[in-house]
């Protein structure tokens, strides 16, 4: 197809994708196939408790920023986490309730016991931002976009057990793409990204220079080119490991498609859906 377009002198269409799709391709091509290409999709495993917590906390914080400042107080934080709570993946009601109490404390401490201004009015909340490269039409949803000293800052909430580091923030392809896409969407400088870890109230900050962002976009372009070629191979009926090899390891314990992947099962422990919780 691309050869034909070239012969006709037509530009190749941009490959539409999210950073998550590119990272999925990079991390495990087989999981990429399961997630984006196979129809019907292989059955997913049961919901994870840690995913339920993350989703509830993200939704509660989005609701918080969407509430007029004069109506915000610690009681509202409690009510919003309660309203958004998901009990999927927990061993029982007691475990879910204990996790819910912890999540309320995280959110209250984040809003009232950290650098966060609980009455702030962010520029963007769960906002979709877009950017184009020579090969890709990138889009993604950002948890929060702040305006500080006349420039935008991308904030990503984290609720996992491990406290993210500055290296994690710098290494994240998604965050770098979000920074570029935020700058282009709002037409304002955005070179700083932050991982806000709710369980500890810490912030891991990365501030990019132009060269750093260009390297990340080049990485996105390269992954997008590979993913587009794999998509085309899939459309031609090539679905084997030569195009979509598995990438098994201990982390396969948390893959939603582990039951459909013998190599992943062999490389990882079978864990219950609440195993990533702090007990
Ligand atoms: S179980 Fe592991 S190897 Fe298999 S698809 Fe999932 S991530 Fe890939």
PDB file of C-alpha atoms and ligand atoms in Angstrom:
ATOM      1  CA  UNK A   1       0.000   0.000   0.000  1.00  0.00           C
ATOM      2  CA  UNK A   2       2.710   2.508   0.978  1.00  0.00           C
ATOM      3  CA  UNK A   3       4.632   1.656  -2.241  1.00  0.00           C
ATOM      4  CA  UNK A   4       1.511   2.350  -4.298  1.00  0.00           C
ATOM      5  CA  UNK A   5       0.967   5.703  -2.587  1.00  0.00           C
ATOM      6  CA  UNK A   6       4.591   6.607  -3.207  1.00  0.00           C
ATOM      7  CA  UNK A   7       4.201   5.776  -6.914  1.00  0.00           C
ATOM      8  CA  UNK A   8       1.138   7.983  -7.085  1.00  0.00           C
ATOM      9  CA  UNK A   9       3.038  10.761  -5.349  1.00  0.00           C
ATOM     10  CA  UNK A  10       0.589  10.785  -2.458  1.00  0.00           C
ATOM     11  CA  UNK A  11       1.681  11.240   1.128  1.00  0.00           C
ATOM     12  CA  UNK A  12       1.280   8.223   3.359  1.00  0.00           C
ATOM     13  CA  UNK A  13      -1.522   8.711   5.904  1.00  0.00           C
ATOM     14  CA  UNK A  14      -0.399   9.305   9.473  1.00  0.00           C
ATOM     15  CA  UNK A  15      -0.662   6.351  11.817  1.00  0.00           C
ATOM     16  CA  UNK A  16      -3.209   7.242  14.529  1.00  0.00           C
ATOM     17  CA  UNK A  17      -2.169   5.982  17.967  1.00  0.00           C
ATOM     18  CA  UNK A  18      -1.842   6.683  21.657  1.00  0.00           C
ATOM     19  CA  UNK A  19       1.430   6.432  23.594  1.00  0.00           C
ATOM     20  CA  UNK A  20      -0.140   3.495  25.465  1.00  0.00           C
ATOM     21  CA  UNK A  21      -0.512   1.595  22.193  1.00  0.00           C
ATOM     22  CA  UNK A  22       3.145   2.221  21.317  1.00  0.00           C
ATOM     23  CA  UNK A  23       4.338   1.131  24.749  1.00  0.00           C
ATOM     24  CA  UNK A  24       2.194  -1.998  24.515  1.00  0.00           C
ATOM     25  CA  UNK A  25       3.870  -2.829  21.214  1.00  0.00           C
ATOM     26  CA  UNK A  26       7.331  -2.243  22.666  1.00  0.00           C
ATOM     27  CA  UNK A  27       6.702  -4.245  25.843  1.00  0.00           C
ATOM     28  CA  UNK A  28       5.044  -7.329  24.343  1.00  0.00           C
ATOM     29  CA  UNK A  29       3.977  -7.655  20.686  1.00  0.00           C
ATOM     30  CA  UNK A  30       1.765 -10.632  21.501  1.00  0.00           C
ATOM     31  CA  UNK A  31      -0.143  -8.663  24.126  1.00  0.00           C
ATOM     32  CA  UNK A  32      -0.412  -5.852  21.590  1.00  0.00           C
ATOM     33  CA  UNK A  33      -2.071  -8.271  19.168  1.00  0.00           C
ATOM     34  CA  UNK A  34      -4.440  -9.540  21.856  1.00  0.00           C
ATOM     35  CA  UNK A  35      -5.325  -5.985  22.924  1.00  0.00           C
ATOM     36  CA  UNK A  36      -5.738  -4.171  19.623  1.00  0.00           C
ATOM     37  CA  UNK A  37      -6.031  -6.589  16.720  1.00  0.00           C
ATOM     38  CA  UNK A  38      -7.637  -9.932  17.554  1.00  0.00           C
ATOM     39  CA  UNK A  39     -11.387 -10.025  16.961  1.00  0.00           C
ATOM     40  CA  UNK A  40     -12.898 -11.404  19.039  1.00  0.00           C
ATOM     41  CA  UNK A  41     -10.409 -10.421  21.712  1.00  0.00           C
ATOM     42  CA  UNK A  42      -9.170 -13.324  23.852  1.00  0.00           C
ATOM     43  CA  UNK A  43     -10.900 -13.431  27.250  1.00  0.00           C
ATOM     44  CA  UNK A  44      -9.373 -11.131  29.825  1.00  0.00           C
ATOM     45  CA  UNK A  45      -8.629 -12.327  33.339  1.00  0.00           C
ATOM     46  CA  UNK A  46     -10.627 -11.006  36.309  1.00  0.00           C
ATOM     47  CA  UNK A  47     -10.457  -7.340  37.348  1.00  0.00           C
ATOM     48  CA  UNK A  48      -7.491  -6.333  39.513  1.00  0.00           C
ATOM     49  CA  UNK A  49      -8.048  -4.701  42.895  1.00  0.00           C
ATOM     50  CA  UNK A  50      -5.145  -2.276  42.320  1.00  0.00           C
ATOM     51  CA  UNK A  51      -6.735  -1.221  39.011  1.00  0.00           C
ATOM     52  CA  UNK A  52     -10.029  -0.572  40.802  1.00  0.00           C
ATOM     53  CA  UNK A  53      -8.240   1.625  43.350  1.00  0.00           C
ATOM     54  CA  UNK A  54      -6.411   3.562  40.645  1.00  0.00           C
ATOM     55  CA  UNK A  55      -9.587   4.143  38.641  1.00  0.00           C
ATOM     56  CA  UNK A  56     -11.545   5.304  41.708  1.00  0.00           C
ATOM     57  CA  UNK A  57      -8.821   7.717  42.843  1.00  0.00           C
ATOM     58  CA  UNK A  58      -8.395   9.168  39.341  1.00  0.00           C
ATOM     59  CA  UNK A  59     -12.169   9.667  38.982  1.00  0.00           C
ATOM     60  CA  UNK A  60     -12.522  11.183  42.471  1.00  0.00           C
ATOM     61  CA  UNK A  61      -9.730  13.686  41.771  1.00  0.00           C
ATOM     62  CA  UNK A  62     -11.243  14.598  38.392  1.00  0.00           C
ATOM     63  CA  UNK A  63     -14.571  15.209  40.175  1.00  0.00           C
ATOM     64  CA  UNK A  64     -12.760  17.315  42.770  1.00  0.00           C
ATOM     65  CA  UNK A  65     -11.257  19.662  40.175  1.00  0.00           C
ATOM     66  CA  UNK A  66     -14.644  19.846  38.465  1.00  0.00           C
ATOM     67  CA  UNK A  67     -16.323  21.073  41.661  1.00  0.00           C
ATOM     68  CA  UNK A  68     -16.461  24.846  42.279  1.00  0.00           C
ATOM     69  CA  UNK A  69     -13.690  25.783  44.775  1.00  0.00           C
ATOM     70  CA  UNK A  70     -16.149  27.147  47.348  1.00  0.00           C
ATOM     71  CA  UNK A  71     -17.737  23.694  47.645  1.00  0.00           C
ATOM     72  CA  UNK A  72     -14.465  21.829  48.208  1.00  0.00           C
ATOM     73  CA  UNK A  73     -13.585  20.562  51.676  1.00  0.00           C
ATOM     74  CA  UNK A  74     -12.191  17.339  53.206  1.00  0.00           C
ATOM     75  CA  UNK A  75     -15.689  15.898  53.570  1.00  0.00           C
ATOM     76  CA  UNK A  76     -16.161  16.271  49.800  1.00  0.00           C
ATOM     77  CA  UNK A  77     -12.922  14.321  49.218  1.00  0.00           C
ATOM     78  CA  UNK A  78     -14.335  11.495  51.313  1.00  0.00           C
ATOM     79  CA  UNK A  79     -17.683  11.586  49.487  1.00  0.00           C
ATOM     80  CA  UNK A  80     -16.084  11.567  46.040  1.00  0.00           C
ATOM     81  CA  UNK A  81     -13.849   8.566  46.742  1.00  0.00           C
ATOM     82  CA  UNK A  82     -16.859   6.778  48.204  1.00  0.00           C
ATOM     83  CA  UNK A  83     -19.021   7.592  45.205  1.00  0.00           C
ATOM     84  CA  UNK A  84     -16.360   6.449  42.742  1.00  0.00           C
ATOM     85  CA  UNK A  85     -15.287   3.333  44.637  1.00  0.00           C
ATOM     86  CA  UNK A  86     -15.077   0.045  42.706  1.00  0.00           C
ATOM     87  CA  UNK A  87     -15.108  -3.219  44.626  1.00  0.00           C
ATOM     88  CA  UNK A  88     -13.933  -5.440  41.722  1.00  0.00           C
ATOM     89  CA  UNK A  89     -10.897  -7.600  42.382  1.00  0.00           C
ATOM     90  CA  UNK A  90     -10.873  -7.570  46.186  1.00  0.00           C
ATOM     91  CA  UNK A  91     -10.887 -10.744  48.255  1.00  0.00           C
ATOM     92  CA  UNK A  92     -13.911  -9.636  50.305  1.00  0.00           C
ATOM     93  CA  UNK A  93     -15.820  -6.626  51.613  1.00  0.00           C
ATOM     94  CA  UNK A  94     -13.394  -6.085  54.490  1.00  0.00           C
ATOM     95  CA  UNK A  95     -10.407  -5.864  52.163  1.00  0.00           C
ATOM     96  CA  UNK A  96     -12.276  -3.484  49.864  1.00  0.00           C
ATOM     97  CA  UNK A  97     -13.365  -1.297  52.820  1.00  0.00           C
ATOM     98  CA  UNK A  98      -9.810  -1.129  54.223  1.00  0.00           C
ATOM     99  CA  UNK A  99      -8.448  -0.139  50.809  1.00  0.00           C
ATOM    100  CA  UNK A 100     -11.223   2.450  50.491  1.00  0.00           C
ATOM    101  CA  UNK A 101     -10.239   4.030  53.838  1.00  0.00           C
ATOM    102  CA  UNK A 102      -6.612   4.187  52.708  1.00  0.00           C
ATOM    103  CA  UNK A 103      -7.647   5.772  49.414  1.00  0.00           C
ATOM    104  CA  UNK A 104      -9.654   8.453  51.242  1.00  0.00           C
ATOM    105  CA  UNK A 105      -6.584   9.239  53.380  1.00  0.00           C
ATOM    106  CA  UNK A 106      -4.367   9.424  50.272  1.00  0.00           C
ATOM    107  CA  UNK A 107      -6.693  11.845  48.540  1.00  0.00           C
ATOM    108  CA  UNK A 108      -7.199  14.040  51.623  1.00  0.00           C
ATOM    109  CA  UNK A 109      -3.464  14.124  52.370  1.00  0.00           C
ATOM    110  CA  UNK A 110      -2.708  14.904  48.735  1.00  0.00           C
ATOM    111  CA  UNK A 111      -5.164  17.783  48.668  1.00  0.00           C
ATOM    112  CA  UNK A 112      -4.618  19.175  52.162  1.00  0.00           C
ATOM    113  CA  UNK A 113      -1.224  17.904  53.342  1.00  0.00           C
ATOM    114  CA  UNK A 114       1.074  18.368  50.354  1.00  0.00           C
ATOM    115  CA  UNK A 115       2.171  21.086  47.933  1.00  0.00           C
ATOM    116  CA  UNK A 116      -1.184  20.780  46.156  1.00  0.00           C
ATOM    117  CA  UNK A 117      -3.515  23.775  46.373  1.00  0.00           C
ATOM    118  CA  UNK A 118      -6.938  22.186  46.987  1.00  0.00           C
ATOM    119  CA  UNK A 119      -8.676  25.280  45.620  1.00  0.00           C
ATOM    120  CA  UNK A 120      -6.687  25.425  42.380  1.00  0.00           C
ATOM    121  CA  UNK A 121      -8.460  25.545  39.045  1.00  0.00           C
ATOM    122  CA  UNK A 122      -6.306  23.517  36.643  1.00  0.00           C
ATOM    123  CA  UNK A 123      -6.117  24.331  32.950  1.00  0.00           C
ATOM    124  CA  UNK A 124      -7.104  20.785  31.986  1.00  0.00           C
ATOM    125  CA  UNK A 125      -8.531  17.720  33.738  1.00  0.00           C
ATOM    126  CA  UNK A 126      -8.600  14.366  31.941  1.00  0.00           C
ATOM    127  CA  UNK A 127      -8.061  16.383  28.797  1.00  0.00           C
ATOM    128  CA  UNK A 128      -7.332  14.749  25.436  1.00  0.00           C
ATOM    129  CA  UNK A 129      -4.321  16.334  23.734  1.00  0.00           C
ATOM    130  CA  UNK A 130      -2.995  15.771  20.217  1.00  0.00           C
ATOM    131  CA  UNK A 131       0.274  16.056  18.312  1.00  0.00           C
ATOM    132  CA  UNK A 132       1.486  15.057  14.864  1.00  0.00           C
ATOM    133  CA  UNK A 133       4.890  13.901  13.772  1.00  0.00           C
ATOM    134  CA  UNK A 134       5.934  13.108  10.204  1.00  0.00           C
ATOM    135  CA  UNK A 135       4.543   9.577  10.732  1.00  0.00           C
ATOM    136  CA  UNK A 136       2.076   9.641  13.625  1.00  0.00           C
ATOM    137  CA  UNK A 137      -1.158  11.286  14.703  1.00  0.00           C
ATOM    138  CA  UNK A 138      -0.718  10.971  18.461  1.00  0.00           C
ATOM    139  CA  UNK A 139      -3.397  11.513  21.060  1.00  0.00           C
ATOM    140  CA  UNK A 140      -3.691  10.826  24.751  1.00  0.00           C
ATOM    141  CA  UNK A 141      -5.591  11.792  27.858  1.00  0.00           C
ATOM    142  CA  UNK A 142      -3.742  13.717  30.563  1.00  0.00           C
ATOM    143  CA  UNK A 143      -4.800  13.433  34.215  1.00  0.00           C
ATOM    144  CA  UNK A 144      -4.147  17.092  34.977  1.00  0.00           C
ATOM    145  CA  UNK A 145      -2.593  20.122  33.265  1.00  0.00           C
ATOM    146  CA  UNK A 146      -1.400  22.915  35.531  1.00  0.00           C
ATOM    147  CA  UNK A 147      -0.351  26.435  34.650  1.00  0.00           C
ATOM    148  CA  UNK A 148       2.739  27.537  36.592  1.00  0.00           C
ATOM    149  CA  UNK A 149       4.886  30.589  35.912  1.00  0.00           C
ATOM    150  CA  UNK A 150       3.329  30.975  32.487  1.00  0.00           C
ATOM    151  CA  UNK A 151       4.064  27.439  31.339  1.00  0.00           C
ATOM    152  CA  UNK A 152       2.055  24.231  31.401  1.00  0.00           C
ATOM    153  CA  UNK A 153       2.930  21.189  33.523  1.00  0.00           C
ATOM    154  CA  UNK A 154       1.627  17.666  32.874  1.00  0.00           C
ATOM    155  CA  UNK A 155       0.627  15.721  35.987  1.00  0.00           C
ATOM    156  CA  UNK A 156       0.082  11.960  36.046  1.00  0.00           C
ATOM    157  CA  UNK A 157      -1.331  10.338  39.187  1.00  0.00           C
ATOM    158  CA  UNK A 158       0.159   7.077  40.444  1.00  0.00           C
ATOM    159  CA  UNK A 159      -1.403   4.777  43.034  1.00  0.00           C
ATOM    160  CA  UNK A 160       0.860   1.706  42.912  1.00  0.00           C
ATOM    161  CA  UNK A 161       2.971   0.461  45.806  1.00  0.00           C
ATOM    162  CA  UNK A 162       6.289   1.573  44.354  1.00  0.00           C
ATOM    163  CA  UNK A 163       7.167   5.223  44.704  1.00  0.00           C
ATOM    164  CA  UNK A 164       8.096   6.554  41.243  1.00  0.00           C
ATOM    165  CA  UNK A 165      11.466   8.238  40.796  1.00  0.00           C
ATOM    166  CA  UNK A 166      12.726  11.098  38.687  1.00  0.00           C
ATOM    167  CA  UNK A 167      14.265   8.476  36.389  1.00  0.00           C
ATOM    168  CA  UNK A 168      10.797   6.956  35.895  1.00  0.00           C
ATOM    169  CA  UNK A 169       9.422  10.357  34.937  1.00  0.00           C
ATOM    170  CA  UNK A 170      12.270  10.936  32.454  1.00  0.00           C
ATOM    171  CA  UNK A 171      11.991   7.411  31.031  1.00  0.00           C
ATOM    172  CA  UNK A 172       8.263   7.604  30.330  1.00  0.00           C
ATOM    173  CA  UNK A 173       7.498   7.806  26.623  1.00  0.00           C
ATOM    174  CA  UNK A 174       3.851   8.610  27.378  1.00  0.00           C
ATOM    175  CA  UNK A 175       4.693  11.614  29.572  1.00  0.00           C
ATOM    176  CA  UNK A 176       7.049  13.099  26.989  1.00  0.00           C
ATOM    177  CA  UNK A 177       4.407  12.702  24.264  1.00  0.00           C
ATOM    178  CA  UNK A 178       1.826  14.290  26.575  1.00  0.00           C
ATOM    179  CA  UNK A 179       4.138  17.274  27.126  1.00  0.00           C
ATOM    180  CA  UNK A 180       4.568  17.818  23.376  1.00  0.00           C
ATOM    181  CA  UNK A 181       0.849  17.266  22.702  1.00  0.00           C
ATOM    182  CA  UNK A 182      -0.148  19.596  25.543  1.00  0.00           C
ATOM    183  CA  UNK A 183       2.125  22.346  24.194  1.00  0.00           C
ATOM    184  CA  UNK A 184       0.669  21.935  20.702  1.00  0.00           C
ATOM    185  CA  UNK A 185      -2.952  21.724  21.854  1.00  0.00           C
ATOM    186  CA  UNK A 186      -2.741  24.809  24.085  1.00  0.00           C
ATOM    187  CA  UNK A 187      -0.055  26.654  22.034  1.00  0.00           C
ATOM    188  CA  UNK A 188       1.968  27.288  25.153  1.00  0.00           C
ATOM    189  CA  UNK A 189       5.296  25.946  26.453  1.00  0.00           C
ATOM    190  CA  UNK A 190       5.123  22.582  28.270  1.00  0.00           C
ATOM    191  CA  UNK A 191       8.408  20.862  29.130  1.00  0.00           C
ATOM    192  CA  UNK A 192       7.761  19.640  32.680  1.00  0.00           C
ATOM    193  CA  UNK A 193       6.027  16.399  33.641  1.00  0.00           C
ATOM    194  CA  UNK A 194       5.324  15.116  37.140  1.00  0.00           C
ATOM    195  CA  UNK A 195       4.345  11.774  38.618  1.00  0.00           C
ATOM    196  CA  UNK A 196       2.251  12.422  41.742  1.00  0.00           C
ATOM    197  CA  UNK A 197       2.261   9.343  43.960  1.00  0.00           C
ATOM    198  CA  UNK A 198      -0.875   9.365  46.087  1.00  0.00           C
ATOM    199  CA  UNK A 199       0.178   6.721  48.668  1.00  0.00           C
ATOM    200  CA  UNK A 200       3.277   8.724  49.701  1.00  0.00           C
ATOM    201  CA  UNK A 201       2.383  12.240  48.552  1.00  0.00           C
ATOM    202  CA  UNK A 202       5.687  12.477  46.670  1.00  0.00           C
ATOM    203  CA  UNK A 203       6.304  14.016  43.244  1.00  0.00           C
ATOM    204  CA  UNK A 204       8.793  12.757  40.691  1.00  0.00           C
ATOM    205  CA  UNK A 205       9.611  15.597  38.321  1.00  0.00           C
ATOM    206  CA  UNK A 206      11.222  15.574  34.876  1.00  0.00           C
ATOM    207  CA  UNK A 207      12.011  18.759  32.988  1.00  0.00           C
ATOM    208  CA  UNK A 208      12.919  18.140  29.367  1.00  0.00           C
ATOM    209  CA  UNK A 209      15.114  20.111  27.062  1.00  0.00           C
ATOM    210  CA  UNK A 210      14.295  20.280  23.363  1.00  0.00           C
ATOM    211  CA  UNK A 211      16.769  17.530  22.475  1.00  0.00           C
ATOM    212  CA  UNK A 212      15.224  15.213  25.090  1.00  0.00           C
ATOM    213  CA  UNK A 213      11.748  15.710  23.671  1.00  0.00           C
ATOM    214  CA  UNK A 214      12.992  15.178  20.136  1.00  0.00           C
ATOM    215  CA  UNK A 215      14.603  11.888  21.183  1.00  0.00           C
ATOM    216  CA  UNK A 216      11.295  10.741  22.678  1.00  0.00           C
ATOM    217  CA  UNK A 217       9.359  11.699  19.549  1.00  0.00           C
ATOM    218  CA  UNK A 218      11.893   9.805  17.438  1.00  0.00           C
ATOM    219  CA  UNK A 219      11.336   6.785  19.693  1.00  0.00           C
ATOM    220  CA  UNK A 220       7.563   7.168  19.239  1.00  0.00           C
ATOM    221  CA  UNK A 221       8.019   7.403  15.454  1.00  0.00           C
ATOM    222  CA  UNK A 222      10.134   4.271  15.370  1.00  0.00           C
ATOM    223  CA  UNK A 223       7.656   2.287  17.510  1.00  0.00           C
ATOM    224  CA  UNK A 224       4.751   3.609  15.450  1.00  0.00           C
ATOM    225  CA  UNK A 225       6.438   2.483  12.250  1.00  0.00           C
ATOM    226  CA  UNK A 226       6.930  -1.002  13.685  1.00  0.00           C
ATOM    227  CA  UNK A 227       3.355  -1.182  14.989  1.00  0.00           C
ATOM    228  CA  UNK A 228       1.932  -0.014  11.653  1.00  0.00           C
ATOM    229  CA  UNK A 229       3.947  -2.712   9.841  1.00  0.00           C
ATOM    230  CA  UNK A 230       2.661  -5.318  12.317  1.00  0.00           C
ATOM    231  CA  UNK A 231      -0.926  -4.116  11.800  1.00  0.00           C
ATOM    232  CA  UNK A 232      -0.455  -4.491   8.026  1.00  0.00           C
ATOM    233  CA  UNK A 233       1.001  -7.990   8.467  1.00  0.00           C
ATOM    234  CA  UNK A 234      -1.973  -8.924  10.647  1.00  0.00           C
ATOM    235  CA  UNK A 235      -4.378  -7.674   7.963  1.00  0.00           C
ATOM    236  CA  UNK A 236      -2.621  -9.991   5.497  1.00  0.00           C
ATOM    237  CA  UNK A 237      -3.245 -12.947   7.828  1.00  0.00           C
ATOM    238  CA  UNK A 238       0.198 -13.090   9.472  1.00  0.00           C
ATOM    239  CA  UNK A 239      -0.536 -13.570  13.148  1.00  0.00           C
ATOM    240  CA  UNK A 240       2.348 -15.753  14.335  1.00  0.00           C
ATOM    241  CA  UNK A 241       5.284 -15.201  16.644  1.00  0.00           C
ATOM    242  CA  UNK A 242       7.470 -13.981  13.776  1.00  0.00           C
ATOM    243  CA  UNK A 243       5.409 -10.759  13.833  1.00  0.00           C
ATOM    244  CA  UNK A 244       3.947 -10.857  17.356  1.00  0.00           C
ATOM    245  CA  UNK A 245       6.472 -12.618  19.617  1.00  0.00           C
ATOM    246  CA  UNK A 246       5.697 -12.978  23.320  1.00  0.00           C
ATOM    247  CA  UNK A 247       7.968 -11.259  25.821  1.00  0.00           C
ATOM    248  CA  UNK A 248       7.562 -13.477  28.885  1.00  0.00           C
ATOM    249  CA  UNK A 249       8.816 -12.582  32.348  1.00  0.00           C
ATOM    250  CA  UNK A 250       7.712 -12.306  35.983  1.00  0.00           C
ATOM    251  CA  UNK A 251       5.546  -9.285  35.105  1.00  0.00           C
ATOM    252  CA  UNK A 252       3.265 -11.602  33.089  1.00  0.00           C
ATOM    253  CA  UNK A 253       1.514 -12.315  36.423  1.00  0.00           C
ATOM    254  CA  UNK A 254      -0.366  -9.067  35.864  1.00  0.00           C
ATOM    255  CA  UNK A 255      -1.126  -9.488  32.150  1.00  0.00           C
ATOM    256  CA  UNK A 256      -4.855  -9.587  31.427  1.00  0.00           C
ATOM    257  CA  UNK A 257      -4.253 -12.200  28.719  1.00  0.00           C
ATOM    258  CA  UNK A 258      -2.035 -14.557  30.713  1.00  0.00           C
ATOM    259  CA  UNK A 259      -4.525 -17.426  30.409  1.00  0.00           C
ATOM    260  CA  UNK A 260      -4.187 -17.261  26.585  1.00  0.00           C
ATOM    261  CA  UNK A 261      -0.385 -17.231  26.654  1.00  0.00           C
ATOM    262  CA  UNK A 262       1.513 -20.450  27.558  1.00  0.00           C
ATOM    263  CA  UNK A 263       4.928 -18.721  27.570  1.00  0.00           C
ATOM    264  CA  UNK A 264       3.683 -15.993  29.920  1.00  0.00           C
ATOM    265  CA  UNK A 265       2.140 -18.564  32.285  1.00  0.00           C
ATOM    266  CA  UNK A 266       5.380 -20.546  32.379  1.00  0.00           C
ATOM    267  CA  UNK A 267       7.423 -17.426  33.202  1.00  0.00           C
ATOM    268  CA  UNK A 268       5.269 -16.008  35.982  1.00  0.00           C
ATOM    269  CA  UNK A 269       3.431 -16.813  39.187  1.00  0.00           C
ATOM    270  CA  UNK A 270      -0.326 -17.201  39.213  1.00  0.00           C
ATOM    271  CA  UNK A 271      -1.468 -14.386  41.509  1.00  0.00           C
ATOM    272  CA  UNK A 272      -4.878 -13.518  42.951  1.00  0.00           C
ATOM    273  CA  UNK A 273      -6.444 -10.227  41.773  1.00  0.00           C
ATOM    274  CA  UNK A 274      -5.636  -8.465  45.067  1.00  0.00           C
ATOM    275  CA  UNK A 275      -1.963  -9.527  45.169  1.00  0.00           C
ATOM    276  CA  UNK A 276      -0.584  -6.057  44.344  1.00  0.00           C
ATOM    277  CA  UNK A 277      -2.251  -4.492  47.395  1.00  0.00           C
ATOM    278  CA  UNK A 278      -0.366  -3.377  50.450  1.00  0.00           C
ATOM    279  CA  UNK A 279      -1.612  -5.804  53.114  1.00  0.00           C
TER     280      UNK A 279
HETATM  281  S1  LIG B   1       1.462 -13.172  29.451  1.00  0.00           S
HETATM  282 FE1  LIG B   1       3.387 -12.027  29.142  1.00  0.00          FE
HETATM  283  S2  LIG B   1       4.220 -12.795  27.210  1.00  0.00           S
HETATM  284 FE2  LIG B   1       2.067 -13.385  27.288  1.00  0.00          FE
HETATM  285  S3  LIG B   1       0.941 -11.766  26.249  1.00  0.00           S
HETATM  286 FE3  LIG B   1       0.949 -11.244  28.403  1.00  0.00          FE
HETATM  287  S4  LIG B   1       2.753  -9.918  28.684  1.00  0.00           S
HETATM  288 FE4  LIG B   1       2.991 -10.983  26.726  1.00  0.00          FE
END
